[in-house]
Tab-separated table of C-alpha atoms and ligand atoms in Angstrom:
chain	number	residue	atom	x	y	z
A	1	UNK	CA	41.794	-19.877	26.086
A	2	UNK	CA	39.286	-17.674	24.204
A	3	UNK	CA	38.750	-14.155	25.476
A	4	UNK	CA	36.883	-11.301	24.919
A	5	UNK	CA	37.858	-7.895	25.527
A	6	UNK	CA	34.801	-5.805	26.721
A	7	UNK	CA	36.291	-2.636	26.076
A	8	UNK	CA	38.666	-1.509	23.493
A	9	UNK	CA	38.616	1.788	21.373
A	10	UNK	CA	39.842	0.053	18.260
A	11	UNK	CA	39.396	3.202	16.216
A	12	UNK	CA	42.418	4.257	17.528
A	13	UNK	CA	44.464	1.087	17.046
A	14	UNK	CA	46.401	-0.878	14.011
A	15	UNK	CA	45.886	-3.488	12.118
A	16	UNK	CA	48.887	-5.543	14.295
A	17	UNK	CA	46.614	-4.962	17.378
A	18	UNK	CA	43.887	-6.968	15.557
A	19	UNK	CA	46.448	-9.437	14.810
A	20	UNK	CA	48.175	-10.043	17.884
A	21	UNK	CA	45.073	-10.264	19.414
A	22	UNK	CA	43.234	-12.637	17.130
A	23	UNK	CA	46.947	-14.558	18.165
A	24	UNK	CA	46.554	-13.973	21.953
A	25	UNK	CA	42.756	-15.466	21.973
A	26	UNK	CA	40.763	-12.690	22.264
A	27	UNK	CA	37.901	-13.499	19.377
A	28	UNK	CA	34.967	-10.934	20.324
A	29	UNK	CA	35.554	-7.168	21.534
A	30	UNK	CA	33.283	-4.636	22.663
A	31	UNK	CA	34.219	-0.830	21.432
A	32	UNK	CA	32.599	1.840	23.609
A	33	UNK	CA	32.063	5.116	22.081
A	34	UNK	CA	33.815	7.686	24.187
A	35	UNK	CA	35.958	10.918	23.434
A	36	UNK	CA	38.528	11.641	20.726
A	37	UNK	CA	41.348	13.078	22.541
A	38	UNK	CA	40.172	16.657	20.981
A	39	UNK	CA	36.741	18.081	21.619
A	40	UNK	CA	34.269	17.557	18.447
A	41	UNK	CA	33.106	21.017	17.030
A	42	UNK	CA	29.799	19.317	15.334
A	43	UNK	CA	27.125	16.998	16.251
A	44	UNK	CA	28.460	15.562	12.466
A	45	UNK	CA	31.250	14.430	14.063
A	46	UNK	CA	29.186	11.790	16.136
A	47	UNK	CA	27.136	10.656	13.723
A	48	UNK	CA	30.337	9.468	11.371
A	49	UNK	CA	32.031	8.603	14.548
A	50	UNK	CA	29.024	6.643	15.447
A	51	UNK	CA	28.464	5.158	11.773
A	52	UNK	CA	32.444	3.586	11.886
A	53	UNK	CA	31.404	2.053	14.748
A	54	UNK	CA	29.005	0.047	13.269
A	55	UNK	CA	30.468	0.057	9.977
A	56	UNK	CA	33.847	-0.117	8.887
A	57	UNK	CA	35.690	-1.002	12.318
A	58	UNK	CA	32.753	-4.276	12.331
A	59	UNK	CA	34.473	-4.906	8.944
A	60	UNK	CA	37.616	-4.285	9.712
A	61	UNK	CA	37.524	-6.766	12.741
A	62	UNK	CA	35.548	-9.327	10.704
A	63	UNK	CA	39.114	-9.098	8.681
A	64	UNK	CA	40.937	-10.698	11.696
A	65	UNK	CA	38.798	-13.067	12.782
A	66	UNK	CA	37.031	-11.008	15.824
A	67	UNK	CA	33.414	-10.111	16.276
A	68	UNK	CA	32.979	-6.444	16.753
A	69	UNK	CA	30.244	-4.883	19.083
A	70	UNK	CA	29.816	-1.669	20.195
A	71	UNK	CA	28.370	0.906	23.171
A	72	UNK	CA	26.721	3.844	21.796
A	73	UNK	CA	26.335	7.148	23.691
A	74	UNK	CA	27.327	10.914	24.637
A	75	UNK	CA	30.799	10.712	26.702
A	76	UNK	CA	30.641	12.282	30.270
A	77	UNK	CA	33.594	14.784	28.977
A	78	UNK	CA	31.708	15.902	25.574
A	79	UNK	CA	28.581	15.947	28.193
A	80	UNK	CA	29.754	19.658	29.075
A	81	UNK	CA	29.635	20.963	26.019
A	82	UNK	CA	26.449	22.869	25.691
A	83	UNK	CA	26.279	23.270	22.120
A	84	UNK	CA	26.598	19.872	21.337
A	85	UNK	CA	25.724	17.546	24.238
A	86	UNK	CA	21.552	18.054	23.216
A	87	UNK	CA	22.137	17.328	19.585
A	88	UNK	CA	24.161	14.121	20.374
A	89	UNK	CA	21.490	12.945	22.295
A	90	UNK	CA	18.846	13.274	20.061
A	91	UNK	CA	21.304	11.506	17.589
A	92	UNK	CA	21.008	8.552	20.369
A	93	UNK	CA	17.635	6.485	19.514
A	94	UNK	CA	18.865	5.862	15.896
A	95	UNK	CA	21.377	4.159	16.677
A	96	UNK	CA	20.343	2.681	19.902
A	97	UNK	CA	18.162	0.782	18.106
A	98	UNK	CA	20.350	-1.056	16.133
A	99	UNK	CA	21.586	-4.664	16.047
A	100	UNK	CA	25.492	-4.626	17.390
A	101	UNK	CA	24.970	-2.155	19.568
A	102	UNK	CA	25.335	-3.835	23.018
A	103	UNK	CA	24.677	-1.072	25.777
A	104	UNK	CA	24.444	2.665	26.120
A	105	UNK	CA	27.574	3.889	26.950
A	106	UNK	CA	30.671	5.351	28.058
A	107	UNK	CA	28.253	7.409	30.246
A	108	UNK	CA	29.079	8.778	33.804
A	109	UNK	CA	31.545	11.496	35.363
A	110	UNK	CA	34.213	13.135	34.338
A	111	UNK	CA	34.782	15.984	36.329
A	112	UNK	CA	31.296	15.298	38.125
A	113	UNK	CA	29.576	18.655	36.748
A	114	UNK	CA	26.122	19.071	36.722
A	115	UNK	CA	25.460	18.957	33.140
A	116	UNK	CA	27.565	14.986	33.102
A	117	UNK	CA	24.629	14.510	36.316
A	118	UNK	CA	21.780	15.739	33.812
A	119	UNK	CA	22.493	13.790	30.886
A	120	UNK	CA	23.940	10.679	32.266
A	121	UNK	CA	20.474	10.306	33.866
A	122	UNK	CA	18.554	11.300	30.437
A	123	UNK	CA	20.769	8.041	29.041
A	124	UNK	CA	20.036	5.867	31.931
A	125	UNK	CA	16.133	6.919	30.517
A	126	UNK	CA	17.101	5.787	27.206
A	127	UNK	CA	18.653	2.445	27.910
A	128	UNK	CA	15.108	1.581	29.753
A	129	UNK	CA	13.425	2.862	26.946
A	130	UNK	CA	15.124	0.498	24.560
A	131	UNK	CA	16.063	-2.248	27.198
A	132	UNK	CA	19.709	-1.941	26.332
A	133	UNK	CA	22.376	-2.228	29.825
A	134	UNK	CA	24.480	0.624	30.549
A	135	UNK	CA	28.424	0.645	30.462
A	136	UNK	CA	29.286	3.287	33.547
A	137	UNK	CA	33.157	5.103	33.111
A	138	UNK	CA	33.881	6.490	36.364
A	139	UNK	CA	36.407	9.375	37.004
A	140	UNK	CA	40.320	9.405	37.393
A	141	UNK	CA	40.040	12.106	39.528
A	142	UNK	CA	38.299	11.603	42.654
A	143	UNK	CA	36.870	8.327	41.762
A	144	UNK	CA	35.476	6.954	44.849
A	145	UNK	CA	33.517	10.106	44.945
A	146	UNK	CA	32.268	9.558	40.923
A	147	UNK	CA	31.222	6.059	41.511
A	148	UNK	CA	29.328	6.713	45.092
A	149	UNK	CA	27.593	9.788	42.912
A	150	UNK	CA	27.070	7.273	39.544
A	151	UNK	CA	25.566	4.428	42.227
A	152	UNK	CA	23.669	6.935	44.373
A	153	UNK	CA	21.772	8.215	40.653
A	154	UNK	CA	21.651	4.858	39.082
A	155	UNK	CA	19.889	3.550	42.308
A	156	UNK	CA	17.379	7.177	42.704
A	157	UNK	CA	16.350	6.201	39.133
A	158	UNK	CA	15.381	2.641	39.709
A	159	UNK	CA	17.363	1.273	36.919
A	160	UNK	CA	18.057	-2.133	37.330
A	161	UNK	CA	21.437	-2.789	38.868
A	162	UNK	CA	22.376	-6.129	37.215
A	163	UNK	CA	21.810	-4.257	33.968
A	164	UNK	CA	24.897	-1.843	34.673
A	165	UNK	CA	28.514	-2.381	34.309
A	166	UNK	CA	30.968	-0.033	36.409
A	167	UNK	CA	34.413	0.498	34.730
A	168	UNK	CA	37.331	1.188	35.538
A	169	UNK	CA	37.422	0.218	39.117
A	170	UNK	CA	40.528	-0.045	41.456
A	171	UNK	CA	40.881	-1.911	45.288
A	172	UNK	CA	39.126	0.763	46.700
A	173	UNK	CA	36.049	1.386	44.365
A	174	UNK	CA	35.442	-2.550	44.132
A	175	UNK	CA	34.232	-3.337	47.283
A	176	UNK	CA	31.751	-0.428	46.970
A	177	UNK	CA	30.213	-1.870	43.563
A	178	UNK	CA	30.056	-5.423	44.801
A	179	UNK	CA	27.784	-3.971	47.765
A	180	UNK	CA	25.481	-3.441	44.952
A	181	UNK	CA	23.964	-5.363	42.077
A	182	UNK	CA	26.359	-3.907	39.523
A	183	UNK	CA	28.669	-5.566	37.627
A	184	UNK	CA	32.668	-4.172	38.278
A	185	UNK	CA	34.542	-3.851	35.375
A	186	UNK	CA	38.584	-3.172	35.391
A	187	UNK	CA	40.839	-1.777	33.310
A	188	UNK	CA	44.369	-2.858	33.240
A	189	UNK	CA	46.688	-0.003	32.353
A	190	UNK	CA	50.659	-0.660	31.571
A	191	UNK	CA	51.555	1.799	34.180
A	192	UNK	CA	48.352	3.779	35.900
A	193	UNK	CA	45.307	2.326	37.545
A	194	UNK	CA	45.299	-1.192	37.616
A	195	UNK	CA	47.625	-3.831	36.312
A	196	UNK	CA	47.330	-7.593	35.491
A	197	UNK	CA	48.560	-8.620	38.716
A	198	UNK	CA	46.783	-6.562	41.351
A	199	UNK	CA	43.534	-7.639	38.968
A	200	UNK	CA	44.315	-11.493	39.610
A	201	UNK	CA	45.117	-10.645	43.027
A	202	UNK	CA	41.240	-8.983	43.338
A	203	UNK	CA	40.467	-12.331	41.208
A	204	UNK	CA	41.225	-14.061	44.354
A	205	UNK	CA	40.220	-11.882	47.159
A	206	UNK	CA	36.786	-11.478	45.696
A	207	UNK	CA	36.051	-14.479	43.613
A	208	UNK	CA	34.813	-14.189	40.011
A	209	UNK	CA	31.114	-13.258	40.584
A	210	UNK	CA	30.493	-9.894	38.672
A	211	UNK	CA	34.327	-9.638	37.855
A	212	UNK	CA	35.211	-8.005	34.361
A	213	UNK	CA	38.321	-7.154	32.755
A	214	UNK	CA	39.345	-5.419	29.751
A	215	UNK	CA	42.230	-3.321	28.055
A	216	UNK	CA	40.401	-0.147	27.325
A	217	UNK	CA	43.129	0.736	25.147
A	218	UNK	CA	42.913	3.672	22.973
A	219	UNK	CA	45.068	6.428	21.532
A	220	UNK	CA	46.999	6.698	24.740
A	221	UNK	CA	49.365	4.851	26.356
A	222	UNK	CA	47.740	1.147	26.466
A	223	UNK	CA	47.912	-2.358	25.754
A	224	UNK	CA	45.070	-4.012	23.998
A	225	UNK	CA	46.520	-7.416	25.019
A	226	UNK	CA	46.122	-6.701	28.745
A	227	UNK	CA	43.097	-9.033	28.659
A	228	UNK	CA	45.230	-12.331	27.603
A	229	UNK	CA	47.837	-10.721	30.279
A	230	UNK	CA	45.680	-10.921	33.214
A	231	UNK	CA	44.468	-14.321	32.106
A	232	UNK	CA	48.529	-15.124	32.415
A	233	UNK	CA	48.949	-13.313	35.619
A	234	UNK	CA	45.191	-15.253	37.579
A	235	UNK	CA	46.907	-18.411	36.036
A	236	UNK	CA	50.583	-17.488	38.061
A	237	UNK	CA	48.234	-17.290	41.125
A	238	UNK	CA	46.974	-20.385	40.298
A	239	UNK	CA	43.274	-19.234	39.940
A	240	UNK	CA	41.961	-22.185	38.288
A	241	UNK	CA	41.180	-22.176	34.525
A	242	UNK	CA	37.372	-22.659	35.299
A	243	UNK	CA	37.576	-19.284	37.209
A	244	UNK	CA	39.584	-17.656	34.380
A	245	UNK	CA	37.258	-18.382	31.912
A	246	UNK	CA	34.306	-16.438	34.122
A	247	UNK	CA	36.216	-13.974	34.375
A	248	UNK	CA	37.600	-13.428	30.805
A	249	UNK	CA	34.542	-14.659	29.048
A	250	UNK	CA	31.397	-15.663	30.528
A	251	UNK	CA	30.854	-12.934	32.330
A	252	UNK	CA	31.003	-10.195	29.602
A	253	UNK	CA	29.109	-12.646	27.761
A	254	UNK	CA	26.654	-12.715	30.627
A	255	UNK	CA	26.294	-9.126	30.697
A	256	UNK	CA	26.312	-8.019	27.247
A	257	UNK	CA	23.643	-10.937	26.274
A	258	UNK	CA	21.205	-8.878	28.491
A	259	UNK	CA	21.168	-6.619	24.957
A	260	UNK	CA	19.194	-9.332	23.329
A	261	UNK	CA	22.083	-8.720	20.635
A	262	UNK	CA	25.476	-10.676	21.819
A	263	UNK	CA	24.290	-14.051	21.022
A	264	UNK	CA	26.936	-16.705	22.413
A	265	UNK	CA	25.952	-19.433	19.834
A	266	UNK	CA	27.748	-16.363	16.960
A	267	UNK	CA	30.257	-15.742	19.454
A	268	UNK	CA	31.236	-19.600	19.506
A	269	UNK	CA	32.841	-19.784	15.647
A	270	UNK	CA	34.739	-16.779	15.100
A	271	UNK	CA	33.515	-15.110	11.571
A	272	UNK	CA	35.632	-16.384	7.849
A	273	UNK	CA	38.258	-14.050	7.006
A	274	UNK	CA	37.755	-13.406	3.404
A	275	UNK	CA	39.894	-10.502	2.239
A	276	UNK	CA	38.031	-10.385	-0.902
A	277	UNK	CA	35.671	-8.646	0.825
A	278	UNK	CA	34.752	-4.966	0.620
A	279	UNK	CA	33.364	-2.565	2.891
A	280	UNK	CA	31.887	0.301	0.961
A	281	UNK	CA	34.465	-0.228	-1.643
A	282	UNK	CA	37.207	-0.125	0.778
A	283	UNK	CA	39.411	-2.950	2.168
A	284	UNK	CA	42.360	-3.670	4.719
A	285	UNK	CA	44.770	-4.418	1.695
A	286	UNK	CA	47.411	-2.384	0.801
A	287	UNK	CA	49.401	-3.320	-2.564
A	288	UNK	CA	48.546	-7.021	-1.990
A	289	UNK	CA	45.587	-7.418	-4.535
A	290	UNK	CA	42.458	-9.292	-3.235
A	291	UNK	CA	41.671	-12.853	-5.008
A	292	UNK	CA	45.456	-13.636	-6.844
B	301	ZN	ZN1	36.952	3.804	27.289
């Protein structure tokens, strides 16, 4: 079954992620920009961040076989730093205007300051302004609490609720976001949050309408095949294969196309792999030489 995974950090992953995933299925990904692990000292530090986004981790996808799109915008954490946070988002409209950017985003709470209130509503301005959706992280701590406050400002603000994904729900967020027009995303964790087979079991509580899954794997612990694991675990439930498919690609599909810029006719023939190729004289080959 082909699958896409709506949100993976593949910055911080290898080159045997790629391949095990290309292997698993999974033949479009969607890389929200979000925090480094470490704080950034300079609004530099986005902009390069935010140019290998678009640049060389597009390429280096393209080298496996998997369409790369991203979400552009100022993290909730890196949204309390005062120094920076303004910069960044005056750094936004450049890139929000580009093709393969999908939605503005990770935005939200962290730790549900005032400053992540401020400028999570400045980018919830800016995705109107360039008719982009919105890709919502909500909080570890005190979740329920986050995603009340991120509905509660998305809904004061008028911005249209079918245009804005929630992530990173759990059993007691979702029924809260399915009250609205939002769409729920969930993040399936090897041992925190949510795994593959309380997802399926929400699968078939809930049905598939507005139902998204991903890996969000990064540079922690995380599995960036959780995606093709859930679609194992719905299918042990004996969700049918029509549902899985929803769930694991028409809906991101459905929800990322509202960029103008996911277009499922490219998504349909995954791109050539041609090592030959060269990103800014750079490739994936080590050793091996390109063309013999
Ligand atoms: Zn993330």
């Amino acid at each position: 079954m082909k699958m896409i995974d709506p949100h993976v950090h593949m910055t911080s992953r290898t080159t045997d992620d790629y391949a095990a995933m290309a292997a698993a299925g999974i033949s479009a990904l969607v890389e929200p920009a979000f925090w480094l692990g470490q704080p950034r000292t300079t609004a530099g530090s986005f902009v390069d961040y935010f140019n290998s986004l678009l640049g060389w981790e597009r390429f280096r996808a393209s080298q496996f076989g998997i369409r790369h799109f991203c979400t552009i915008g100022l993290n909730p954490k890196e949204a309390n730093n005062p120094k920076l946070s303004g910069e960044v988002i005056d750094l936004l409209p450049r890139y929000l205007a580009k093709d393969g950017v999908v939605a503005v985003g990770e935005i939200g709470f962290d730790d549900q300051t005032d400053e992540e209130a401020g400028w999570f509503g400045r980018q919830l301005e800016l995705a109107r302004e360039f008719n982009l959706p919105v890709l919502v992280h909500t909080p570890h701590r005190d979740k329920k609490q986050g995603t009340i406050r991120s509905l509660e400002l998305i809904r004061s603000m008028k911005f249209p609720e079918e245009q804005v994904l929630i992530d990173h729900n759990n059993e007691e967020t979702l029924p809260i976001v399915l009250n609205t027009g939002c769409w729920a995303g969930h993040s399936i964790y090897p041992n925190t949050k949510m795994d593959e087979h309380r997802m399926a079991a929400l699968v078939k509580k809930y049905g598939t309408g507005r139902m998204i899954v991903n890996s969000a794997a990064d540079w922690g612990i995380s599995d960036p095949l959780k995606v093709p694991k859930t679609t194992d675990a719905m299918r042990a439930l004996g969700i049918s294969e029509e549902a899985i498919h929803q769930v694991v690609w028409e809906n991101p599909v459905a929800f990322f196309s509202q960029s103008g810029r996911f277009e499922v006719a490219d998504l349909a023939e995954p791109p050539v792999i041609d090592r030959s190729l060269l990103y800014e004289a750079n490739s994936v080959l080590r050793g091996e030489r390109r063309s013999l």
